[in-house]
């Protein structure tokens, strides 16, 4: 009986040692995973970022990420790339995620999206001296026009379907601002761009109120933090969502957005 009891105690002690080891190792791994996150952002995308290369040091996305991750005691850095290359980097697992991104079916295959951080409104812009005001309700109304878009941006499923049907022509650029230069020069008939970015670009004197938005938007949705499904940072999503909710309730996110409107 004594031997049996001793054997049981040894097994129990061994199990406790193994359990403690696993818990400690798991804790160390978790701590290692959440020490820092490495995100990507579209370069030269005002007001989210105005820098053309390197790492973001200012801008709306920088301020939002610093505010959200600092509350989680996690360091964050943001590398800048053109949109399409940015998405390719995340797809290949080279970064933990993207700062601000809207959802679509293709992106959700390799990215997990947080709860909404802010609204996204996409507008159709045209020259103010156009012979007739640009009025549209469906993509059929844009038939025959040449539209400027930015490579890699999400314009919504309805736009992509209409594009496949070939009702209008598309000119792609790598930077948002380029499409407005094309519009001002008469090389495209309209530009698709989110309102916040367009407002920052068009406030420049070089456009001198030449470009205005149509009344009907092409996109109404939201921006999210998107984490790579290949990254261990995905474990942070519940904490990120809780932080976003707390900052929205306190008005902290609105306060950051107000600086850039």
PDB file of C-alpha atoms in Angstrom:
ATOM      1  CA  UNK A   1       0.000   0.000   0.000  1.00  0.00           C
ATOM      2  CA  UNK A   2       2.881   2.367   0.905  1.00  0.00           C
ATOM      3  CA  UNK A   3       4.599   1.636  -2.402  1.00  0.00           C
ATOM      4  CA  UNK A   4       1.368   2.216  -4.266  1.00  0.00           C
ATOM      5  CA  UNK A   5       0.858   5.525  -2.462  1.00  0.00           C
ATOM      6  CA  UNK A   6       4.447   6.578  -3.145  1.00  0.00           C
ATOM      7  CA  UNK A   7       4.077   5.753  -6.850  1.00  0.00           C
ATOM      8  CA  UNK A   8       0.866   7.763  -7.001  1.00  0.00           C
ATOM      9  CA  UNK A   9       2.548  10.717  -5.306  1.00  0.00           C
ATOM     10  CA  UNK A  10       5.493  10.555  -7.716  1.00  0.00           C
ATOM     11  CA  UNK A  11       3.148  10.483 -10.705  1.00  0.00           C
ATOM     12  CA  UNK A  12       1.161  13.374  -9.270  1.00  0.00           C
ATOM     13  CA  UNK A  13       4.292  15.400  -8.619  1.00  0.00           C
ATOM     14  CA  UNK A  14       5.575  14.671 -12.103  1.00  0.00           C
ATOM     15  CA  UNK A  15       2.250  15.753 -13.616  1.00  0.00           C
ATOM     16  CA  UNK A  16       2.361  19.006 -11.664  1.00  0.00           C
ATOM     17  CA  UNK A  17       5.920  19.677 -12.837  1.00  0.00           C
ATOM     18  CA  UNK A  18       4.932  19.057 -16.465  1.00  0.00           C
ATOM     19  CA  UNK A  19       1.834  21.255 -16.097  1.00  0.00           C
ATOM     20  CA  UNK A  20       3.848  24.083 -14.556  1.00  0.00           C
ATOM     21  CA  UNK A  21       6.436  23.772 -17.322  1.00  0.00           C
ATOM     22  CA  UNK A  22       3.778  23.904 -20.039  1.00  0.00           C
ATOM     23  CA  UNK A  23       2.017  26.880 -18.445  1.00  0.00           C
ATOM     24  CA  UNK A  24       5.300  28.739 -18.061  1.00  0.00           C
ATOM     25  CA  UNK A  25       6.321  27.976 -21.652  1.00  0.00           C
ATOM     26  CA  UNK A  26       2.888  28.969 -22.934  1.00  0.00           C
ATOM     27  CA  UNK A  27       3.074  32.213 -20.987  1.00  0.00           C
ATOM     28  CA  UNK A  28       6.519  32.953 -22.375  1.00  0.00           C
ATOM     29  CA  UNK A  29       5.324  32.274 -25.897  1.00  0.00           C
ATOM     30  CA  UNK A  30       2.275  34.498 -25.426  1.00  0.00           C
ATOM     31  CA  UNK A  31       4.427  37.285 -23.981  1.00  0.00           C
ATOM     32  CA  UNK A  32       6.789  36.959 -26.920  1.00  0.00           C
ATOM     33  CA  UNK A  33       3.942  37.113 -29.422  1.00  0.00           C
ATOM     34  CA  UNK A  34       2.379  40.257 -28.018  1.00  0.00           C
ATOM     35  CA  UNK A  35       5.516  42.245 -27.317  1.00  0.00           C
ATOM     36  CA  UNK A  36       5.244  44.093 -30.643  1.00  0.00           C
ATOM     37  CA  UNK A  37       3.263  44.040 -33.862  1.00  0.00           C
ATOM     38  CA  UNK A  38       4.587  44.940 -37.289  1.00  0.00           C
ATOM     39  CA  UNK A  39       1.922  46.420 -39.543  1.00  0.00           C
ATOM     40  CA  UNK A  40       1.817  47.792 -43.087  1.00  0.00           C
ATOM     41  CA  UNK A  41       0.065  50.820 -44.532  1.00  0.00           C
ATOM     42  CA  UNK A  42      -0.420  52.282 -47.965  1.00  0.00           C
ATOM     43  CA  UNK A  43       2.256  54.909 -48.608  1.00  0.00           C
ATOM     44  CA  UNK A  44       1.324  58.479 -49.551  1.00  0.00           C
ATOM     45  CA  UNK A  45      -2.336  58.063 -48.575  1.00  0.00           C
ATOM     46  CA  UNK A  46      -3.473  61.276 -46.897  1.00  0.00           C
ATOM     47  CA  UNK A  47      -4.586  61.795 -44.202  1.00  0.00           C
ATOM     48  CA  UNK A  48      -3.785  58.222 -43.122  1.00  0.00           C
ATOM     49  CA  UNK A  49      -0.138  58.791 -43.968  1.00  0.00           C
ATOM     50  CA  UNK A  50       1.666  61.430 -46.011  1.00  0.00           C
ATOM     51  CA  UNK A  51       5.028  59.678 -46.191  1.00  0.00           C
ATOM     52  CA  UNK A  52       6.089  58.013 -49.413  1.00  0.00           C
ATOM     53  CA  UNK A  53       8.407  55.327 -47.981  1.00  0.00           C
ATOM     54  CA  UNK A  54      10.024  53.923 -44.852  1.00  0.00           C
ATOM     55  CA  UNK A  55       8.061  53.732 -41.622  1.00  0.00           C
ATOM     56  CA  UNK A  56       5.099  55.906 -40.674  1.00  0.00           C
ATOM     57  CA  UNK A  57       5.885  58.604 -38.133  1.00  0.00           C
ATOM     58  CA  UNK A  58       2.640  60.577 -38.290  1.00  0.00           C
ATOM     59  CA  UNK A  59      -0.842  60.585 -39.800  1.00  0.00           C
ATOM     60  CA  UNK A  60      -4.278  59.277 -38.925  1.00  0.00           C
ATOM     61  CA  UNK A  61      -3.373  55.577 -39.058  1.00  0.00           C
ATOM     62  CA  UNK A  62      -0.235  56.166 -36.992  1.00  0.00           C
ATOM     63  CA  UNK A  63      -2.225  57.999 -34.304  1.00  0.00           C
ATOM     64  CA  UNK A  64      -4.967  55.356 -34.218  1.00  0.00           C
ATOM     65  CA  UNK A  65      -2.560  52.411 -34.003  1.00  0.00           C
ATOM     66  CA  UNK A  66      -0.465  54.075 -31.310  1.00  0.00           C
ATOM     67  CA  UNK A  67      -3.590  54.812 -29.273  1.00  0.00           C
ATOM     68  CA  UNK A  68      -5.058  51.311 -29.619  1.00  0.00           C
ATOM     69  CA  UNK A  69      -1.910  49.241 -29.076  1.00  0.00           C
ATOM     70  CA  UNK A  70      -0.473  51.422 -26.314  1.00  0.00           C
ATOM     71  CA  UNK A  71      -3.566  50.538 -24.279  1.00  0.00           C
ATOM     72  CA  UNK A  72      -2.578  46.888 -24.738  1.00  0.00           C
ATOM     73  CA  UNK A  73       1.040  47.653 -23.786  1.00  0.00           C
ATOM     74  CA  UNK A  74       2.190  46.517 -27.227  1.00  0.00           C
ATOM     75  CA  UNK A  75       4.707  48.340 -29.407  1.00  0.00           C
ATOM     76  CA  UNK A  76       3.681  48.916 -33.011  1.00  0.00           C
ATOM     77  CA  UNK A  77       5.531  49.976 -36.151  1.00  0.00           C
ATOM     78  CA  UNK A  78       4.076  50.659 -39.590  1.00  0.00           C
ATOM     79  CA  UNK A  79       5.959  50.027 -42.844  1.00  0.00           C
ATOM     80  CA  UNK A  80       4.833  51.845 -45.978  1.00  0.00           C
ATOM     81  CA  UNK A  81       4.262  50.360 -49.442  1.00  0.00           C
ATOM     82  CA  UNK A  82       2.105  50.969 -52.507  1.00  0.00           C
ATOM     83  CA  UNK A  83      -1.294  49.340 -51.914  1.00  0.00           C
ATOM     84  CA  UNK A  84      -0.902  46.257 -54.085  1.00  0.00           C
ATOM     85  CA  UNK A  85       2.588  45.487 -52.765  1.00  0.00           C
ATOM     86  CA  UNK A  86       1.338  46.113 -49.234  1.00  0.00           C
ATOM     87  CA  UNK A  87      -1.372  43.464 -49.625  1.00  0.00           C
ATOM     88  CA  UNK A  88       1.082  41.020 -51.218  1.00  0.00           C
ATOM     89  CA  UNK A  89       3.431  41.390 -48.249  1.00  0.00           C
ATOM     90  CA  UNK A  90       0.654  40.542 -45.807  1.00  0.00           C
ATOM     91  CA  UNK A  91      -0.600  37.686 -47.992  1.00  0.00           C
ATOM     92  CA  UNK A  92       2.901  36.180 -47.886  1.00  0.00           C
ATOM     93  CA  UNK A  93       3.023  36.531 -44.093  1.00  0.00           C
ATOM     94  CA  UNK A  94       5.815  39.112 -44.004  1.00  0.00           C
ATOM     95  CA  UNK A  95       3.889  41.353 -41.595  1.00  0.00           C
ATOM     96  CA  UNK A  96       1.359  40.903 -38.806  1.00  0.00           C
ATOM     97  CA  UNK A  97      -1.354  42.909 -40.510  1.00  0.00           C
ATOM     98  CA  UNK A  98      -2.675  46.122 -42.013  1.00  0.00           C
ATOM     99  CA  UNK A  99      -3.551  49.331 -40.164  1.00  0.00           C
ATOM    100  CA  UNK A 100      -6.800  50.416 -41.852  1.00  0.00           C
ATOM    101  CA  UNK A 101      -8.489  48.225 -44.449  1.00  0.00           C
ATOM    102  CA  UNK A 102     -12.006  47.559 -45.719  1.00  0.00           C
ATOM    103  CA  UNK A 103     -13.321  44.032 -46.150  1.00  0.00           C
ATOM    104  CA  UNK A 104     -13.923  42.042 -49.281  1.00  0.00           C
ATOM    105  CA  UNK A 105     -14.208  38.328 -49.980  1.00  0.00           C
ATOM    106  CA  UNK A 106     -10.685  37.966 -51.358  1.00  0.00           C
ATOM    107  CA  UNK A 107      -9.039  39.749 -48.424  1.00  0.00           C
ATOM    108  CA  UNK A 108     -10.940  37.709 -45.849  1.00  0.00           C
ATOM    109  CA  UNK A 109      -9.233  34.564 -47.165  1.00  0.00           C
ATOM    110  CA  UNK A 110      -5.907  35.626 -45.645  1.00  0.00           C
ATOM    111  CA  UNK A 111      -6.856  38.358 -43.176  1.00  0.00           C
ATOM    112  CA  UNK A 112      -8.955  38.445 -39.997  1.00  0.00           C
ATOM    113  CA  UNK A 113     -10.759  41.765 -39.513  1.00  0.00           C
ATOM    114  CA  UNK A 114     -11.391  43.626 -36.285  1.00  0.00           C
ATOM    115  CA  UNK A 115     -14.645  45.333 -35.442  1.00  0.00           C
ATOM    116  CA  UNK A 116     -15.075  48.629 -37.353  1.00  0.00           C
ATOM    117  CA  UNK A 117     -12.733  51.420 -36.302  1.00  0.00           C
ATOM    118  CA  UNK A 118     -14.123  54.187 -38.527  1.00  0.00           C
ATOM    119  CA  UNK A 119     -16.496  54.738 -41.448  1.00  0.00           C
ATOM    120  CA  UNK A 120     -15.441  54.568 -45.095  1.00  0.00           C
ATOM    121  CA  UNK A 121     -17.312  56.659 -47.652  1.00  0.00           C
ATOM    122  CA  UNK A 122     -16.299  56.399 -51.304  1.00  0.00           C
ATOM    123  CA  UNK A 123     -17.286  59.213 -53.650  1.00  0.00           C
ATOM    124  CA  UNK A 124     -17.251  59.724 -57.418  1.00  0.00           C
ATOM    125  CA  UNK A 125     -15.375  62.913 -58.376  1.00  0.00           C
ATOM    126  CA  UNK A 126     -15.578  64.827 -61.650  1.00  0.00           C
ATOM    127  CA  UNK A 127     -14.567  68.185 -63.088  1.00  0.00           C
ATOM    128  CA  UNK A 128     -16.744  71.115 -62.060  1.00  0.00           C
ATOM    129  CA  UNK A 129     -16.691  72.478 -65.622  1.00  0.00           C
ATOM    130  CA  UNK A 130     -18.258  69.304 -67.028  1.00  0.00           C
ATOM    131  CA  UNK A 131     -21.071  70.109 -69.498  1.00  0.00           C
ATOM    132  CA  UNK A 132     -23.615  68.258 -67.350  1.00  0.00           C
ATOM    133  CA  UNK A 133     -23.642  67.446 -63.669  1.00  0.00           C
ATOM    134  CA  UNK A 134     -22.572  63.821 -63.117  1.00  0.00           C
ATOM    135  CA  UNK A 135     -25.649  62.048 -61.808  1.00  0.00           C
ATOM    136  CA  UNK A 136     -25.732  58.274 -61.425  1.00  0.00           C
ATOM    137  CA  UNK A 137     -27.572  55.557 -59.519  1.00  0.00           C
ATOM    138  CA  UNK A 138     -26.253  52.359 -61.119  1.00  0.00           C
ATOM    139  CA  UNK A 139     -23.044  51.551 -62.973  1.00  0.00           C
ATOM    140  CA  UNK A 140     -25.019  51.484 -66.211  1.00  0.00           C
ATOM    141  CA  UNK A 141     -25.237  55.274 -65.831  1.00  0.00           C
ATOM    142  CA  UNK A 142     -21.423  55.446 -66.077  1.00  0.00           C
ATOM    143  CA  UNK A 143     -21.302  53.515 -69.348  1.00  0.00           C
ATOM    144  CA  UNK A 144     -18.731  54.912 -71.766  1.00  0.00           C
ATOM    145  CA  UNK A 145     -16.834  56.916 -69.128  1.00  0.00           C
ATOM    146  CA  UNK A 146     -13.160  56.506 -68.267  1.00  0.00           C
ATOM    147  CA  UNK A 147     -12.697  56.144 -64.513  1.00  0.00           C
ATOM    148  CA  UNK A 148      -9.503  56.634 -62.536  1.00  0.00           C
ATOM    149  CA  UNK A 149      -8.856  54.221 -59.663  1.00  0.00           C
ATOM    150  CA  UNK A 150      -5.918  53.247 -57.454  1.00  0.00           C
ATOM    151  CA  UNK A 151      -4.417  49.800 -57.940  1.00  0.00           C
ATOM    152  CA  UNK A 152      -5.249  47.400 -55.097  1.00  0.00           C
ATOM    153  CA  UNK A 153      -8.048  49.490 -53.556  1.00  0.00           C
ATOM    154  CA  UNK A 154     -11.397  47.962 -52.626  1.00  0.00           C
ATOM    155  CA  UNK A 155     -14.229  49.540 -54.637  1.00  0.00           C
ATOM    156  CA  UNK A 156     -16.849  46.970 -53.700  1.00  0.00           C
ATOM    157  CA  UNK A 157     -18.318  43.902 -55.384  1.00  0.00           C
ATOM    158  CA  UNK A 158     -20.802  45.898 -57.488  1.00  0.00           C
ATOM    159  CA  UNK A 159     -17.963  47.921 -59.040  1.00  0.00           C
ATOM    160  CA  UNK A 160     -15.952  44.791 -59.820  1.00  0.00           C
ATOM    161  CA  UNK A 161     -18.972  43.118 -61.412  1.00  0.00           C
ATOM    162  CA  UNK A 162     -19.643  46.177 -63.578  1.00  0.00           C
ATOM    163  CA  UNK A 163     -15.986  46.372 -64.515  1.00  0.00           C
ATOM    164  CA  UNK A 164     -16.016  42.750 -65.657  1.00  0.00           C
ATOM    165  CA  UNK A 165     -19.034  43.483 -67.851  1.00  0.00           C
ATOM    166  CA  UNK A 166     -17.013  46.212 -69.543  1.00  0.00           C
ATOM    167  CA  UNK A 167     -19.483  49.061 -69.344  1.00  0.00           C
ATOM    168  CA  UNK A 168     -16.778  51.654 -68.673  1.00  0.00           C
ATOM    169  CA  UNK A 169     -13.032  52.088 -69.086  1.00  0.00           C
ATOM    170  CA  UNK A 170     -10.616  52.047 -66.131  1.00  0.00           C
ATOM    171  CA  UNK A 171      -7.237  53.734 -65.724  1.00  0.00           C
ATOM    172  CA  UNK A 172      -5.227  52.449 -62.746  1.00  0.00           C
ATOM    173  CA  UNK A 173      -2.617  54.483 -60.871  1.00  0.00           C
ATOM    174  CA  UNK A 174      -0.319  53.519 -58.001  1.00  0.00           C
ATOM    175  CA  UNK A 175      -0.979  56.609 -55.848  1.00  0.00           C
ATOM    176  CA  UNK A 176      -4.372  58.194 -55.198  1.00  0.00           C
ATOM    177  CA  UNK A 177      -3.243  61.729 -56.004  1.00  0.00           C
ATOM    178  CA  UNK A 178      -2.179  60.706 -59.517  1.00  0.00           C
ATOM    179  CA  UNK A 179      -5.789  60.002 -60.484  1.00  0.00           C
ATOM    180  CA  UNK A 180      -6.812  63.568 -59.597  1.00  0.00           C
ATOM    181  CA  UNK A 181      -4.051  64.966 -61.815  1.00  0.00           C
ATOM    182  CA  UNK A 182      -5.411  62.839 -64.648  1.00  0.00           C
ATOM    183  CA  UNK A 183      -8.909  64.172 -63.980  1.00  0.00           C
ATOM    184  CA  UNK A 184      -7.750  67.796 -63.881  1.00  0.00           C
ATOM    185  CA  UNK A 185      -5.955  67.222 -67.200  1.00  0.00           C
ATOM    186  CA  UNK A 186      -9.074  65.705 -68.798  1.00  0.00           C
ATOM    187  CA  UNK A 187      -7.504  62.279 -69.261  1.00  0.00           C
ATOM    188  CA  UNK A 188     -10.211  60.549 -67.204  1.00  0.00           C
ATOM    189  CA  UNK A 189     -13.880  61.491 -66.773  1.00  0.00           C
ATOM    190  CA  UNK A 190     -14.215  60.603 -63.090  1.00  0.00           C
ATOM    191  CA  UNK A 191     -12.202  59.414 -60.107  1.00  0.00           C
ATOM    192  CA  UNK A 192     -13.283  56.968 -57.411  1.00  0.00           C
ATOM    193  CA  UNK A 193     -11.807  57.946 -54.045  1.00  0.00           C
ATOM    194  CA  UNK A 194     -12.744  57.878 -50.377  1.00  0.00           C
ATOM    195  CA  UNK A 195     -14.046  61.222 -49.157  1.00  0.00           C
ATOM    196  CA  UNK A 196     -11.514  61.831 -46.387  1.00  0.00           C
ATOM    197  CA  UNK A 197      -8.541  61.338 -48.721  1.00  0.00           C
ATOM    198  CA  UNK A 198     -10.111  63.396 -51.513  1.00  0.00           C
ATOM    199  CA  UNK A 199     -10.777  66.277 -49.120  1.00  0.00           C
ATOM    200  CA  UNK A 200      -7.108  66.416 -48.159  1.00  0.00           C
ATOM    201  CA  UNK A 201      -5.904  66.232 -51.761  1.00  0.00           C
ATOM    202  CA  UNK A 202      -8.409  68.730 -53.157  1.00  0.00           C
ATOM    203  CA  UNK A 203      -7.792  71.396 -50.522  1.00  0.00           C
ATOM    204  CA  UNK A 204      -4.527  72.096 -52.340  1.00  0.00           C
ATOM    205  CA  UNK A 205      -4.545  75.307 -54.404  1.00  0.00           C
ATOM    206  CA  UNK A 206      -3.316  73.416 -57.457  1.00  0.00           C
ATOM    207  CA  UNK A 207      -6.827  72.018 -57.954  1.00  0.00           C
ATOM    208  CA  UNK A 208      -8.517  75.372 -57.182  1.00  0.00           C
ATOM    209  CA  UNK A 209     -12.039  73.927 -56.790  1.00  0.00           C
ATOM    210  CA  UNK A 210     -11.884  72.322 -60.228  1.00  0.00           C
ATOM    211  CA  UNK A 211     -13.130  68.963 -58.931  1.00  0.00           C
ATOM    212  CA  UNK A 212     -16.380  68.139 -57.125  1.00  0.00           C
ATOM    213  CA  UNK A 213     -18.139  64.972 -55.857  1.00  0.00           C
ATOM    214  CA  UNK A 214     -21.295  63.479 -57.323  1.00  0.00           C
ATOM    215  CA  UNK A 215     -24.222  63.114 -54.945  1.00  0.00           C
ATOM    216  CA  UNK A 216     -24.283  59.299 -55.027  1.00  0.00           C
ATOM    217  CA  UNK A 217     -21.385  57.479 -53.308  1.00  0.00           C
ATOM    218  CA  UNK A 218     -19.962  54.270 -54.736  1.00  0.00           C
ATOM    219  CA  UNK A 219     -19.112  52.779 -51.329  1.00  0.00           C
ATOM    220  CA  UNK A 220     -20.434  53.011 -47.776  1.00  0.00           C
ATOM    221  CA  UNK A 221     -18.698  50.787 -45.256  1.00  0.00           C
ATOM    222  CA  UNK A 222     -15.988  50.754 -42.635  1.00  0.00           C
ATOM    223  CA  UNK A 223     -12.266  50.449 -41.989  1.00  0.00           C
ATOM    224  CA  UNK A 224     -10.818  47.752 -39.750  1.00  0.00           C
ATOM    225  CA  UNK A 225      -7.499  46.567 -38.383  1.00  0.00           C
ATOM    226  CA  UNK A 226      -6.725  43.436 -40.415  1.00  0.00           C
ATOM    227  CA  UNK A 227      -4.407  40.749 -39.032  1.00  0.00           C
ATOM    228  CA  UNK A 228      -2.697  38.097 -41.126  1.00  0.00           C
ATOM    229  CA  UNK A 229      -4.058  34.589 -40.618  1.00  0.00           C
ATOM    230  CA  UNK A 230      -0.406  33.458 -40.711  1.00  0.00           C
ATOM    231  CA  UNK A 231       0.553  35.662 -37.760  1.00  0.00           C
ATOM    232  CA  UNK A 232       0.439  34.796 -34.059  1.00  0.00           C
ATOM    233  CA  UNK A 233      -0.848  38.340 -33.549  1.00  0.00           C
ATOM    234  CA  UNK A 234      -4.274  36.982 -34.430  1.00  0.00           C
ATOM    235  CA  UNK A 235      -4.559  35.965 -30.766  1.00  0.00           C
ATOM    236  CA  UNK A 236      -4.848  39.664 -29.944  1.00  0.00           C
ATOM    237  CA  UNK A 237      -8.093  40.207 -31.828  1.00  0.00           C
ATOM    238  CA  UNK A 238     -10.412  39.933 -28.818  1.00  0.00           C
ATOM    239  CA  UNK A 239      -8.294  42.459 -26.906  1.00  0.00           C
ATOM    240  CA  UNK A 240      -8.143  44.760 -29.930  1.00  0.00           C
ATOM    241  CA  UNK A 241     -11.927  44.676 -30.309  1.00  0.00           C
ATOM    242  CA  UNK A 242     -12.429  45.407 -26.610  1.00  0.00           C
ATOM    243  CA  UNK A 243     -10.045  48.366 -26.873  1.00  0.00           C
ATOM    244  CA  UNK A 244     -11.798  49.729 -29.966  1.00  0.00           C
ATOM    245  CA  UNK A 245     -15.161  49.498 -28.186  1.00  0.00           C
ATOM    246  CA  UNK A 246     -13.814  51.275 -25.104  1.00  0.00           C
ATOM    247  CA  UNK A 247     -12.243  54.055 -27.188  1.00  0.00           C
ATOM    248  CA  UNK A 248     -15.437  54.546 -29.176  1.00  0.00           C
ATOM    249  CA  UNK A 249     -17.493  54.725 -25.980  1.00  0.00           C
ATOM    250  CA  UNK A 250     -15.110  57.259 -24.421  1.00  0.00           C
ATOM    251  CA  UNK A 251     -14.961  59.408 -27.566  1.00  0.00           C
ATOM    252  CA  UNK A 252     -11.198  58.878 -27.952  1.00  0.00           C
ATOM    253  CA  UNK A 253     -11.444  57.606 -31.534  1.00  0.00           C
ATOM    254  CA  UNK A 254     -13.701  60.504 -32.532  1.00  0.00           C
ATOM    255  CA  UNK A 255     -11.181  62.910 -31.009  1.00  0.00           C
ATOM    256  CA  UNK A 256      -8.396  61.462 -33.168  1.00  0.00           C
ATOM    257  CA  UNK A 257     -10.572  61.543 -36.315  1.00  0.00           C
ATOM    258  CA  UNK A 258     -11.540  65.165 -35.649  1.00  0.00           C
ATOM    259  CA  UNK A 259      -7.910  66.239 -36.054  1.00  0.00           C
ATOM    260  CA  UNK A 260      -7.930  65.032 -39.660  1.00  0.00           C
ATOM    261  CA  UNK A 261     -11.348  66.140 -40.893  1.00  0.00           C
TER     262      UNK A 261
END
